[in-house]
XYZ file of C-alpha atoms in Angstrom:
353
model
C -28.067 -46.742 57.652
C -26.405 -50.050 56.740
C -25.133 -50.796 53.253
C -27.786 -53.507 52.896
C -30.557 -51.026 53.722
C -29.181 -48.460 51.271
C -29.089 -51.013 48.458
C -32.626 -52.117 49.316
C -33.831 -48.523 49.201
C -32.196 -47.915 45.822
C -33.711 -51.109 44.431
C -37.149 -50.065 45.660
C -36.759 -46.652 44.065
C -35.661 -48.210 40.750
C -38.630 -50.569 40.681
C -41.013 -47.732 41.556
C -39.670 -45.577 38.748
C -39.829 -48.374 36.216
C -43.461 -49.003 37.156
C -44.227 -45.284 36.989
C -42.469 -44.964 33.629
C -44.490 -47.816 32.149
C -47.741 -46.279 33.389
C -46.794 -42.840 32.098
C -45.864 -44.284 28.696
C -49.228 -46.002 28.394
C -51.088 -42.808 29.250
C -49.121 -40.683 26.784
C -49.786 -43.069 23.878
C -53.501 -43.184 24.648
C -53.871 -39.403 24.417
C -53.334 -38.190 20.864
C -54.298 -34.952 19.158
C -55.499 -35.727 15.662
C -56.892 -32.360 14.573
C -54.753 -29.290 14.020
C -56.015 -26.062 15.501
C -55.556 -23.059 13.234
C -56.660 -19.460 12.825
C -58.488 -18.029 10.971
C -61.191 -20.636 10.435
C -61.803 -22.294 7.079
C -62.323 -21.368 4.246
C -59.651 -18.711 4.843
C -56.050 -19.922 4.582
C -54.516 -20.769 7.974
C -52.012 -18.302 9.393
C -51.585 -19.325 13.038
C -51.294 -22.945 14.160
C -51.362 -24.207 17.730
C -48.378 -26.459 18.462
C -48.342 -27.480 22.136
C -48.494 -26.596 25.829
C -45.373 -26.342 27.947
C -45.920 -26.826 31.683
C -42.519 -28.283 32.482
C -39.274 -29.561 30.912
C -40.704 -32.826 29.609
C -43.231 -30.900 27.503
C -40.279 -29.194 25.796
C -38.460 -32.382 24.817
C -36.264 -32.738 27.901
C -36.164 -36.285 29.284
C -34.772 -37.553 32.565
C -32.460 -40.491 32.819
C -33.133 -43.152 35.419
C -30.329 -42.055 37.746
C -31.440 -38.431 37.542
C -34.892 -39.462 38.716
C -33.435 -41.624 41.472
C -31.247 -38.771 42.750
C -34.267 -36.447 42.795
C -36.268 -39.011 44.732
C -33.515 -39.487 47.309
C -32.578 -35.806 47.635
C -36.139 -34.480 47.469
C -35.110 -31.888 44.849
C -37.640 -31.989 42.020
C -38.502 -29.894 38.985
C -40.493 -26.751 39.613
C -43.824 -26.728 37.777
C -44.580 -23.463 36.019
C -46.950 -21.593 38.328
C -47.479 -18.121 36.905
C -45.344 -17.380 33.853
C -44.831 -13.809 32.727
C -41.693 -13.017 30.720
C -40.707 -15.569 28.075
C -37.750 -15.747 25.706
C -36.779 -18.267 23.018
C -33.147 -17.945 21.963
C -31.168 -18.871 18.861
C -29.896 -22.099 20.478
C -33.402 -23.440 20.998
C -33.536 -22.711 24.715
C -36.736 -21.492 26.321
C -36.418 -19.147 29.288
C -39.519 -18.560 31.406
C -39.811 -15.983 34.185
C -42.191 -17.464 36.739
C -43.561 -14.703 38.951
C -45.678 -17.204 40.885
C -42.659 -19.123 42.172
C -40.197 -16.203 41.906
C -37.848 -18.340 39.794
C -36.564 -18.475 36.233
C -36.831 -21.737 34.273
C -34.188 -22.503 31.635
C -35.193 -25.338 29.291
C -32.485 -26.548 26.919
C -33.684 -29.486 24.779
C -30.571 -29.570 22.592
C -28.442 -30.478 25.598
C -31.276 -32.204 27.461
C -30.784 -29.831 30.381
C -33.158 -28.063 32.732
C -32.085 -25.411 35.224
C -33.962 -23.267 37.705
C -32.642 -19.940 38.948
C -34.060 -19.760 42.439
C -33.427 -20.532 46.115
C -32.113 -24.059 45.431
C -29.313 -22.531 43.335
C -28.641 -19.728 45.817
C -30.563 -17.091 43.849
C -33.475 -15.232 45.390
C -35.824 -13.022 43.419
C -38.656 -11.029 44.923
C -40.841 -10.275 41.886
C -39.113 -11.204 38.612
C -40.979 -10.010 35.533
C -39.108 -10.160 32.247
C -35.963 -11.479 30.570
C -33.747 -10.621 27.609
C -30.568 -12.161 26.203
C -27.588 -10.375 24.693
C -25.302 -11.696 21.944
C -22.709 -12.851 24.498
C -24.813 -15.560 26.157
C -26.022 -13.486 29.107
C -29.553 -13.237 30.448
C -30.884 -10.000 31.955
C -33.757 -10.390 34.408
C -35.834 -7.555 35.819
C -36.951 -7.827 39.439
C -39.666 -5.258 39.974
C -39.886 -5.994 43.684
C -36.383 -4.765 44.485
C -35.781 -2.475 41.495
C -32.783 -4.472 40.255
C -31.649 -5.911 36.924
C -29.660 -9.136 37.289
C -27.256 -10.684 34.784
C -26.812 -14.446 34.475
C -24.207 -16.168 32.285
C -25.699 -19.155 30.528
C -22.314 -20.813 30.021
C -20.386 -20.037 33.220
C -23.555 -19.761 35.382
C -22.326 -16.493 36.909
C -24.906 -14.289 38.592
C -24.584 -10.611 39.489
C -26.356 -7.294 39.742
C -26.160 -5.626 36.354
C -26.251 -2.042 37.641
C -25.278 -0.558 41.013
C -28.366 1.666 41.174
C -31.957 0.633 41.666
C -34.816 1.586 39.378
C -38.288 2.390 40.680
C -40.051 -0.603 39.108
C -38.257 -2.303 36.210
C -40.544 -4.541 34.172
C -40.025 -5.017 30.412
C -36.548 -5.507 28.965
C -35.242 -5.909 25.408
C -31.821 -6.189 23.783
C -30.947 -4.544 20.480
C -28.250 -6.525 18.691
C -28.031 -3.784 16.076
C -27.057 -1.128 18.637
C -25.662 -3.403 21.366
C -27.982 -1.750 23.892
C -30.437 -2.831 26.568
C -33.774 -1.066 26.971
C -35.647 -1.332 30.287
C -39.080 0.045 31.092
C -39.099 1.731 34.504
C -42.834 1.561 34.864
C -43.606 3.866 37.790
C -41.035 6.396 36.537
C -42.883 6.406 33.177
C -39.611 6.048 31.293
C -37.516 3.678 29.224
C -33.898 3.485 30.419
C -31.090 2.736 27.964
C -27.939 0.852 29.065
C -24.795 -0.391 27.409
C -23.575 -3.898 28.228
C -21.161 -2.511 30.814
C -24.170 -1.512 32.901
C -23.789 2.211 32.274
C -26.973 4.231 31.933
C -26.776 6.138 28.649
C -30.117 7.912 28.498
C -33.765 7.940 29.511
C -36.657 8.147 27.099
C -39.925 9.816 27.992
C -41.842 11.183 30.925
C -45.402 10.850 32.125
C -47.942 12.096 29.623
C -50.033 11.324 26.555
C -47.848 12.968 23.922
C -45.362 11.404 21.536
C -42.653 9.417 23.360
C -44.447 10.065 26.647
C -45.795 7.198 28.714
C -48.366 6.232 31.294
C -46.952 3.139 33.021
C -44.959 1.524 30.180
C -44.486 -2.210 30.561
C -43.362 -4.658 27.903
C -40.699 -3.914 25.269
C -39.519 -5.470 22.020
C -36.756 -4.578 19.544
C -37.170 -5.680 15.907
C -34.519 -6.549 13.328
C -34.266 -2.892 12.271
C -33.499 -1.806 15.825
C -36.893 -0.164 16.316
C -38.236 -0.171 19.869
C -41.846 -1.202 20.554
C -43.310 -0.030 23.863
C -46.530 -1.202 25.490
C -47.786 2.140 26.841
C -50.193 0.334 29.127
C -52.462 2.951 30.700
C -52.495 5.066 27.552
C -53.859 1.884 25.896
C -51.513 2.194 22.953
C -48.337 0.923 21.343
C -45.518 3.326 20.517
C -42.765 2.505 18.024
C -39.597 4.502 18.638
C -36.119 4.904 17.227
C -33.240 3.857 19.522
C -32.804 7.551 20.307
C -36.412 7.784 21.478
C -37.985 9.553 18.497
C -41.513 8.525 17.563
C -41.827 6.429 14.411
C -45.462 5.377 14.772
C -48.155 4.814 17.357
C -51.505 3.100 17.464
C -54.141 1.938 19.896
C -57.323 3.076 21.528
C -59.069 1.998 24.700
C -61.862 -0.512 24.196
C -63.056 -3.964 25.222
C -63.423 -5.563 21.784
C -60.824 -6.773 19.302
C -59.149 -4.005 17.366
C -58.908 -1.960 20.549
C -56.572 -2.361 23.517
C -58.211 -3.194 26.848
C -55.240 -4.365 28.918
C -52.189 -4.631 26.632
C -49.183 -6.496 27.951
C -46.616 -8.520 25.970
C -45.536 -7.417 22.496
C -43.469 -9.065 19.758
C -42.877 -8.838 16.009
C -42.511 -11.727 13.531
C -40.376 -12.027 10.403
C -43.108 -10.463 8.269
C -43.336 -7.374 10.452
C -46.668 -8.294 12.046
C -47.062 -6.855 15.547
C -48.487 -9.230 18.171
C -50.029 -7.794 21.341
C -51.240 -9.880 24.299
C -54.403 -8.446 25.771
C -54.939 -9.790 29.275
C -58.530 -8.576 29.513
C -59.645 -9.921 26.141
C -57.694 -13.185 26.670
C -56.439 -12.933 23.109
C -53.389 -12.144 21.030
C -54.137 -9.442 18.471
C -52.042 -8.996 15.323
C -51.652 -5.521 13.832
C -49.752 -3.970 10.961
C -47.443 -0.995 11.524
C -50.355 1.369 10.850
C -52.273 -0.123 13.759
C -54.850 -1.909 11.620
C -56.094 -5.171 13.102
C -55.147 -8.042 10.804
C -56.480 -10.930 12.878
C -56.520 -12.335 16.410
C -56.375 -15.724 18.062
C -57.375 -17.022 21.467
C -60.383 -16.590 23.713
C -61.184 -17.133 27.371
C -60.720 -20.677 28.656
C -58.217 -23.379 29.509
C -58.318 -25.494 26.359
C -55.923 -25.531 23.424
C -55.465 -22.027 22.075
C -57.470 -20.432 24.892
C -56.051 -18.062 27.481
C -56.543 -16.920 31.022
C -54.576 -13.674 31.237
C -51.915 -13.894 28.511
C -48.949 -11.737 29.470
C -45.507 -12.240 27.914
C -44.819 -13.186 24.307
C -41.765 -13.951 22.189
C -41.243 -15.046 18.578
C -38.162 -16.949 17.479
C -36.344 -16.896 14.131
C -38.616 -19.626 12.749
C -41.791 -17.683 13.617
C -42.678 -19.959 16.511
C -44.767 -17.916 18.933
C -44.465 -18.436 22.700
C -47.234 -16.988 24.883
C -47.242 -16.924 28.688
C -50.732 -18.096 29.634
C -50.366 -16.902 33.204
C -53.361 -18.179 35.126
C -53.453 -21.428 33.134
C -49.887 -22.012 34.358
C -48.372 -22.787 30.979
C -46.588 -21.510 27.917
C -48.564 -22.068 24.738
C -46.593 -22.497 21.534
C -48.013 -21.430 18.172
C -46.524 -20.923 14.722
C -47.105 -18.393 11.967
C -47.615 -20.669 8.960
C -48.147 -18.047 6.261
C -45.356 -17.269 3.819
C -46.296 -13.655 3.224
C -47.774 -10.659 4.998
C -51.331 -10.627 6.227
C -53.642 -8.273 4.368
C -55.826 -5.753 6.191
C -59.437 -6.881 5.642
C -60.401 -3.423 4.437
C -57.527 -3.291 1.943
C -53.973 -2.110 2.135
C -51.103 -3.883 3.905
């Protein structure tokens, strides 16, 4: 191609993008949300507020410069839309990491540095069925791939990528890091166990076996570690939550099978906020239920649909240090962001905590 033709092509691309940018700007200013969406409904004081949807990097405050857009147009390499999010993690540096099982990639959204990365085929990384993600205190991500039974480690700063352990698990799904103990906990779902690793990749112990007793599991999935170092396990087919010590001793448990709020129909993601409230995504109820440590239902938010604050199979959940709540709304192809706006603990409607 001659130099003249190349310059003509670039000029055409620039003009096209400027026209597109103007049109996009006009659309975005026409669409404004004037009413805040909160739970519970008035006259009760609001506790949960809907903030926004995240379907791609621009929804999370990441903008593209003109030359970035031109290079994407010429090269054909574009952003990956979120197709079917599952695991989600918001870190202390404001990054949002989304495990996209639909595209078998991991999205890394970094608004502070205005950067967006995708771990996937275009970067030489191939997952089969990635599920969940955790981050240690050294800037490393740990990603479970249930399809191949492997945990991968990715360095956020040096962009290194490696297998974390030399041995495969049966079906690794949930993963959580305990800063207090410096340990990684991984749910090996079809082995009905939680596996404990140090950061050198050495397996230290296994918690549980198949059963319905204390510290026994029936297909455990999601995990969360709170500020005290307590481990929360979604014991999926026992329709309950178990709270364990790092050594695997039972601290508390709650949950009972049922298809109405207060019960657990299809529990998935779990997280805990700064007040100690326990949030559980229920994929069958299309809601996030909030419990106290005794298992009493404090409130819930959500409902079936595709509008603001509605869900179609919520799966993963994470809560950052500012009590922003990130929920993977899997079949709606988005992350919904909420915030706990109370300044104290929720009270159980029947009294108590």
